[in-house]
mmCIF file of N, CA, C and O in Angstrom:
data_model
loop_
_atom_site.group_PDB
_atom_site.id
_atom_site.type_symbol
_atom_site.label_atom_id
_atom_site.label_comp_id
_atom_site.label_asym_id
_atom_site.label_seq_id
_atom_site.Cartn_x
_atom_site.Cartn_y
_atom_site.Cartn_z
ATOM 1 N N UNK A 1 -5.651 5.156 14.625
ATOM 2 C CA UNK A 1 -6.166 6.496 14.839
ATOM 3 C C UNK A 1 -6.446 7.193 13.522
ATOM 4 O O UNK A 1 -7.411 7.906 13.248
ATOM 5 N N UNK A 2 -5.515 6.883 12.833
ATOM 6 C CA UNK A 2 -5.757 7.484 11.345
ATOM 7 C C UNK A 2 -7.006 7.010 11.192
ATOM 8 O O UNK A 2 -7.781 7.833 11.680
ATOM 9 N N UNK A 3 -7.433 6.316 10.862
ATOM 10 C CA UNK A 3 -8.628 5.221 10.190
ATOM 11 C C UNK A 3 -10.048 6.093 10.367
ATOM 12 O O UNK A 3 -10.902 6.455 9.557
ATOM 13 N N UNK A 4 -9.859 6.294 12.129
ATOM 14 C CA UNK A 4 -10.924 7.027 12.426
ATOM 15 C C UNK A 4 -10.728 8.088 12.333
ATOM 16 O O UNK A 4 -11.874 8.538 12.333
ATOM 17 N N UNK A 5 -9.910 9.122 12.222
ATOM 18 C CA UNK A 5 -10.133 10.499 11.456
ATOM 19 C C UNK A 5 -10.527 10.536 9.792
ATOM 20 O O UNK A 5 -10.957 11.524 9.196
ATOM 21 N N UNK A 6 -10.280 9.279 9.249
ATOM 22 C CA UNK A 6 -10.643 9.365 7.666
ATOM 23 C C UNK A 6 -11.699 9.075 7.503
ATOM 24 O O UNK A 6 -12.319 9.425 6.499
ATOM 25 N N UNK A 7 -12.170 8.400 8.386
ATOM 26 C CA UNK A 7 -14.239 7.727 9.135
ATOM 27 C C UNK A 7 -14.848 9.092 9.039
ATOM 28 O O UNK A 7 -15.761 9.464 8.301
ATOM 29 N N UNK A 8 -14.084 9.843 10.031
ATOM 30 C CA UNK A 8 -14.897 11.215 10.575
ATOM 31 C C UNK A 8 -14.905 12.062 9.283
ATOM 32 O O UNK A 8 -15.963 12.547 8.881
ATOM 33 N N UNK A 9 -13.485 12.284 8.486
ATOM 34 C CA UNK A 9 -13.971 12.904 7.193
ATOM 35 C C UNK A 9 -14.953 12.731 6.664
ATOM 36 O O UNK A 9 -15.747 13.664 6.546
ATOM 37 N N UNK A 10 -15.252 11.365 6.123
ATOM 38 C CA UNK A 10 -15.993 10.763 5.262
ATOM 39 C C UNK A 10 -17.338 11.433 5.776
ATOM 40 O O UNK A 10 -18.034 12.269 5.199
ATOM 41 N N UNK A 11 -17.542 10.747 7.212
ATOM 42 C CA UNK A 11 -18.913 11.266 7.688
ATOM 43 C C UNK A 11 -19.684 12.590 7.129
ATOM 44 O O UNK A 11 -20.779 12.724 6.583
ATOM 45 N N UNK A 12 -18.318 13.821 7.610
ATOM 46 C CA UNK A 12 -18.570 15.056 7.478
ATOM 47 C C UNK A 12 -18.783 15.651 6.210
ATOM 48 O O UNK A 12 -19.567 16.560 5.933
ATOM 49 N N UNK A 13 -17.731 14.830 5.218
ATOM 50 C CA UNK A 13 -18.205 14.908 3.653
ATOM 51 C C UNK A 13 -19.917 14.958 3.366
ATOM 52 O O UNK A 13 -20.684 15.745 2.813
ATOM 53 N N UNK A 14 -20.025 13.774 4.007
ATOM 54 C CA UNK A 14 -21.345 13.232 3.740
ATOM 55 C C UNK A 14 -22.780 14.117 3.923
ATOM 56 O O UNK A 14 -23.703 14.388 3.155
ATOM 57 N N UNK A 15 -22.398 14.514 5.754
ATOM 58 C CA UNK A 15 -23.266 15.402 6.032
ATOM 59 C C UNK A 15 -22.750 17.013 5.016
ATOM 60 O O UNK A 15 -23.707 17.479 4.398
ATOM 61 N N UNK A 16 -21.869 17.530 4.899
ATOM 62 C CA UNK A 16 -21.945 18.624 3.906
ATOM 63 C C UNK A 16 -22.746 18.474 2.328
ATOM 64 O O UNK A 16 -23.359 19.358 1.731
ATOM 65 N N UNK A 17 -22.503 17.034 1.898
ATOM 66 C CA UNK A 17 -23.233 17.150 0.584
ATOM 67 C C UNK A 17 -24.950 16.738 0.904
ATOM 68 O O UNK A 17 -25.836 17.010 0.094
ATOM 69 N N UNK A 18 -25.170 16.142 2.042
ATOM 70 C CA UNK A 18 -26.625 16.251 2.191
ATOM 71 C C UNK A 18 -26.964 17.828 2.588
ATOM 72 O O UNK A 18 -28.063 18.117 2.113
ATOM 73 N N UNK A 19 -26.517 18.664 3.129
ATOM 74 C CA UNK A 19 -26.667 19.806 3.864
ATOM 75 C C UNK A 19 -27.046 20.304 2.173
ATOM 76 O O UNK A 19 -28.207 20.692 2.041
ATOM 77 N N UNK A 20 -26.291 20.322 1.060
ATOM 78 C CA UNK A 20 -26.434 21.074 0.405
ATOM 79 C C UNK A 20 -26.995 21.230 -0.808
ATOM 80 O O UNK A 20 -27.009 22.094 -1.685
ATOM 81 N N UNK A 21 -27.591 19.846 -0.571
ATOM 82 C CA UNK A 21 -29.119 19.173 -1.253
ATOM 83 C C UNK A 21 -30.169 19.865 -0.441
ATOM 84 O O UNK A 21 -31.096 20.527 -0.910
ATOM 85 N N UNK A 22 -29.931 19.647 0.811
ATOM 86 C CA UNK A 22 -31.549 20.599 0.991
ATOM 87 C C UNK A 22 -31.531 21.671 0.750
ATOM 88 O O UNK A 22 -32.499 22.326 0.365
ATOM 89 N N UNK A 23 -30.190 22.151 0.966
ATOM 90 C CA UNK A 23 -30.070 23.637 0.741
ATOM 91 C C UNK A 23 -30.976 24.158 -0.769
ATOM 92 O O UNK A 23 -31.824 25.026 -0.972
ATOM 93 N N UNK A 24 -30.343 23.209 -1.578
ATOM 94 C CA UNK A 24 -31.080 23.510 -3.238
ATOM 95 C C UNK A 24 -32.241 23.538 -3.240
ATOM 96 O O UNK A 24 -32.863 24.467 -3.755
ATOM 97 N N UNK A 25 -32.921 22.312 -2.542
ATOM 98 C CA UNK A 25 -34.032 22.378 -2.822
ATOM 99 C C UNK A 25 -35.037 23.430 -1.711
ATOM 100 O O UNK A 25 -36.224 23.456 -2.035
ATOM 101 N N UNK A 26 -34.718 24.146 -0.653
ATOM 102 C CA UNK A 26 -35.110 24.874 0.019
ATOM 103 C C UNK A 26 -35.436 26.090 -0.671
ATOM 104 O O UNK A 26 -36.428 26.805 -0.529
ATOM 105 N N UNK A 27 -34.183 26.251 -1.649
ATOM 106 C CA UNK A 27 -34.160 27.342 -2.558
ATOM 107 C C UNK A 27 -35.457 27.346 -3.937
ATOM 108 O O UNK A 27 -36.240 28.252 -4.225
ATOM 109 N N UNK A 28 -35.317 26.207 -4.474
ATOM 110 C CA UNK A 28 -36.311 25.831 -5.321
ATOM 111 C C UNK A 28 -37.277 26.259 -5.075
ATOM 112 O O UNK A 28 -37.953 26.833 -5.930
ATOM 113 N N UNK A 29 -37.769 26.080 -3.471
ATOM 114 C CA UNK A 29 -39.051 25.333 -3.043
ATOM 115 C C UNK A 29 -39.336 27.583 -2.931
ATOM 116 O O UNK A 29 -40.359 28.159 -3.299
ATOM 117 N N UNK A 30 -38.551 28.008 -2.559
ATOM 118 C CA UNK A 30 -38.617 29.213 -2.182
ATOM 119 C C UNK A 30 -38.784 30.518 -3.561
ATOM 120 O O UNK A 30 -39.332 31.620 -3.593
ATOM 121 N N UNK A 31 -37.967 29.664 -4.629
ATOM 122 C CA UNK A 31 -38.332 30.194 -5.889
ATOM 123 C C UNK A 31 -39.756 30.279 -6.052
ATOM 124 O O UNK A 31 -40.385 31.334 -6.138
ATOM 125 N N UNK A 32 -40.333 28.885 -6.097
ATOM 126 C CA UNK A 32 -41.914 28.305 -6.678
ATOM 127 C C UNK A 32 -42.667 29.630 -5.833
ATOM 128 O O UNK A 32 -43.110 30.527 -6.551
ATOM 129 N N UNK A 33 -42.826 29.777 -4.292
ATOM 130 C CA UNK A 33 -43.125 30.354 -3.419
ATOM 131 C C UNK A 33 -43.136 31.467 -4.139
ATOM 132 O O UNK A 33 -44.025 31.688 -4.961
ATOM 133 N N UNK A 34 -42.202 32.242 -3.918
ATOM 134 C CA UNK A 34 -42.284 33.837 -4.762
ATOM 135 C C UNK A 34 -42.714 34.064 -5.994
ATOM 136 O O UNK A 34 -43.054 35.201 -6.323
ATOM 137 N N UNK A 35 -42.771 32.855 -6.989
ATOM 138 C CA UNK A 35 -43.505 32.730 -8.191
ATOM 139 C C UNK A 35 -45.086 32.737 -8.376
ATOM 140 O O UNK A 35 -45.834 33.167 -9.254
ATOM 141 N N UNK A 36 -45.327 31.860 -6.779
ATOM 142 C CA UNK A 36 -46.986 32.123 -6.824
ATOM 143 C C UNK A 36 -47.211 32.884 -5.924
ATOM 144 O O UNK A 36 -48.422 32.999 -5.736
ATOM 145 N N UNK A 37 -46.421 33.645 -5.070
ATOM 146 C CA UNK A 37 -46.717 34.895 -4.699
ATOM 147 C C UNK A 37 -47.041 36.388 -5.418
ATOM 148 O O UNK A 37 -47.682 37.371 -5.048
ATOM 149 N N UNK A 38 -46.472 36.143 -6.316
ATOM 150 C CA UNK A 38 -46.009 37.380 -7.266
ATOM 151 C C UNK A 38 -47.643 37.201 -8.320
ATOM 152 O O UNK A 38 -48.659 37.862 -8.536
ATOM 153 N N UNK A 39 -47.128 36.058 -8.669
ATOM 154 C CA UNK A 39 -49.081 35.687 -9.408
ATOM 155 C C UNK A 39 -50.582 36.123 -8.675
ATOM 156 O O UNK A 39 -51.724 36.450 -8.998
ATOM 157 N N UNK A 40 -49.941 35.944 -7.745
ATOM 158 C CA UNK A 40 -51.219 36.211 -6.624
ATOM 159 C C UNK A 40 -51.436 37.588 -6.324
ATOM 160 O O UNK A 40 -52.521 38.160 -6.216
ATOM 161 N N UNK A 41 -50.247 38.076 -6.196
ATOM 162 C CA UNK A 41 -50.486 40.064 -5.889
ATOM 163 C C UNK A 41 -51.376 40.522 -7.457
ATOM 164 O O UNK A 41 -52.405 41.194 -7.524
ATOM 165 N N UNK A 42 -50.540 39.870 -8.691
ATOM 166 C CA UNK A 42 -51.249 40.089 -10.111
ATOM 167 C C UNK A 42 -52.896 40.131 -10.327
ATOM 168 O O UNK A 42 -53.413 41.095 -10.894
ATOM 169 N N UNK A 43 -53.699 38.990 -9.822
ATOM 170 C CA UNK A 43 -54.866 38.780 -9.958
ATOM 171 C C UNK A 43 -55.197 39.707 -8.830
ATOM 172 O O UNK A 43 -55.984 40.580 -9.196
ATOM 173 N N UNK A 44 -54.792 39.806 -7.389
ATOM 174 C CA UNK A 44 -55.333 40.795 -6.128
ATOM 175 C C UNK A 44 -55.629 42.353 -6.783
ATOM 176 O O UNK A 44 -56.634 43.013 -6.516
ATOM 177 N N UNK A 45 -54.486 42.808 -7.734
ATOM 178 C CA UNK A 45 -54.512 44.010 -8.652
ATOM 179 C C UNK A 45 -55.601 44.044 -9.335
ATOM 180 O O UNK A 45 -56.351 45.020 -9.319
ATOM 181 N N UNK A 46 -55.821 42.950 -10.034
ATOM 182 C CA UNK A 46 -56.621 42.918 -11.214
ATOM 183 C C UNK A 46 -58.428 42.853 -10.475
ATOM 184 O O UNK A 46 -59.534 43.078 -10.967
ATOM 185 N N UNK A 47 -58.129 42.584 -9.602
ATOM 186 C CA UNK A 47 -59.642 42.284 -8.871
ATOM 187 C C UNK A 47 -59.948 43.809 -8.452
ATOM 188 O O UNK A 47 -61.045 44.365 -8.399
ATOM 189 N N UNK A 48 -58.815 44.271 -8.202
ATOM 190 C CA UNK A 48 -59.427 45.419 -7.318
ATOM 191 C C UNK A 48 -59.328 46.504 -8.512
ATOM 192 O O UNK A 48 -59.917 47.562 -8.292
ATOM 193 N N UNK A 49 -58.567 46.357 -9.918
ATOM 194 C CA UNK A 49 -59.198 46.966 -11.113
ATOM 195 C C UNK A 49 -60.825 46.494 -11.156
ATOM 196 O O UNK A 49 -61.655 47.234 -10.629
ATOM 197 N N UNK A 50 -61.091 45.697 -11.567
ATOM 198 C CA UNK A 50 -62.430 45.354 -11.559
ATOM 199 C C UNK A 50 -63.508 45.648 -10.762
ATOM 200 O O UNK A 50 -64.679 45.593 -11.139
ATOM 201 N N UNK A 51 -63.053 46.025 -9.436
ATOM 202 C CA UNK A 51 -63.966 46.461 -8.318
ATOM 203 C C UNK A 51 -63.729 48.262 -8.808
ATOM 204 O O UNK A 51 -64.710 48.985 -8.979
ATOM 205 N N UNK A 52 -62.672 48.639 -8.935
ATOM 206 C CA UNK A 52 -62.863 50.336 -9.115
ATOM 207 C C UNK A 52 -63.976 50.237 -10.553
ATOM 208 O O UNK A 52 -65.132 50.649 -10.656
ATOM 209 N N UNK A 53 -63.239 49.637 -11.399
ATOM 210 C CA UNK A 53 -64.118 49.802 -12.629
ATOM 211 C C UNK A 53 -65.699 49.640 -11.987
ATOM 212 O O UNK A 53 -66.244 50.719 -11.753
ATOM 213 N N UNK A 54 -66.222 48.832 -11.783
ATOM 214 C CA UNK A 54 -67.643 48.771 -11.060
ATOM 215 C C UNK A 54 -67.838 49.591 -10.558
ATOM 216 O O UNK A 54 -68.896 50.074 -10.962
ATOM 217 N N UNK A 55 -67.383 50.172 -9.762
ATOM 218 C CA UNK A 55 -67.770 51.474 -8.939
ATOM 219 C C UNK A 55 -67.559 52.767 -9.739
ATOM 220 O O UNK A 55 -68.062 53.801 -9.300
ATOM 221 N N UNK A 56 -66.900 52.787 -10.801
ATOM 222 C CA UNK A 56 -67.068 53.933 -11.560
ATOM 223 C C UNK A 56 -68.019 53.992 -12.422
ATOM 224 O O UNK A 56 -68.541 55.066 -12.720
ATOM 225 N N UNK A 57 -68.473 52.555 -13.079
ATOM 226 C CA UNK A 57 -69.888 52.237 -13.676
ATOM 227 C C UNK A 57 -71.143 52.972 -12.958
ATOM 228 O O UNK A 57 -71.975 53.789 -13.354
ATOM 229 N N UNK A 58 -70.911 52.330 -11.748
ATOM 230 C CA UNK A 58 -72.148 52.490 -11.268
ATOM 231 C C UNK A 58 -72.450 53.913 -11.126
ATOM 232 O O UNK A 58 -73.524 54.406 -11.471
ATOM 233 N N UNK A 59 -71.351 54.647 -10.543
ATOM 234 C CA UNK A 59 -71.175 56.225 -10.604
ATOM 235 C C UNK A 59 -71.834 56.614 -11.962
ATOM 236 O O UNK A 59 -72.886 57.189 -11.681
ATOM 237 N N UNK A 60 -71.673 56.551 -13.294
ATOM 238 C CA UNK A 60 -71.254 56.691 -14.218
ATOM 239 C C UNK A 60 -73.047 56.679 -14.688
ATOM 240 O O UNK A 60 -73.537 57.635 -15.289
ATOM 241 N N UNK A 61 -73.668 55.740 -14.390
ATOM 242 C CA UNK A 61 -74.840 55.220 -14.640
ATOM 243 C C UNK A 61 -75.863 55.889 -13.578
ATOM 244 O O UNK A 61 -77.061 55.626 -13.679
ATOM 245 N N UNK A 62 -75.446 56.656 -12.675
ATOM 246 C CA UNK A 62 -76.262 57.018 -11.405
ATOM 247 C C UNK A 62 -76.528 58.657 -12.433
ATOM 248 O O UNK A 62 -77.585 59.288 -12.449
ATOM 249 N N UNK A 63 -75.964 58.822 -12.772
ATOM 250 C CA UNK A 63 -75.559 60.964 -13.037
ATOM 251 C C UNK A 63 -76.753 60.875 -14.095
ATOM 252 O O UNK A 63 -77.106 61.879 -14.713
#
């Protein structure tokens, strides 16, 4: 009986240190994510600088 409760440890060891490999890399994967999220709002800003600027040109050039 022992044998197989030290089986079942082992198992459960096992599944906890896989659990907490994906865990890392879920996290990673979730870092990268918010990294090119955050890049992406940057250029969305910068575009829509560029679109006001144009439209104040054109204003600018109409008078």
């Amino acid at each position: 009986m022992s044998d197989y409760l030290l089986q079942m440890i082992e198992v459960q060891a096992g599944v906890i240190t896989d659990l907490t490999e994906v865990n890392k890399r879920l996290l990673l994967e979730l870092e990268q994510y918010r990294a090119i999220e955050e890049e992406d709002n940057i250029i969305l800003t910068m575009m829509q600088d560029i679109e006001e600027g144009k439209e104040d040109l054109i204003k600018m050039s109409s008078v």
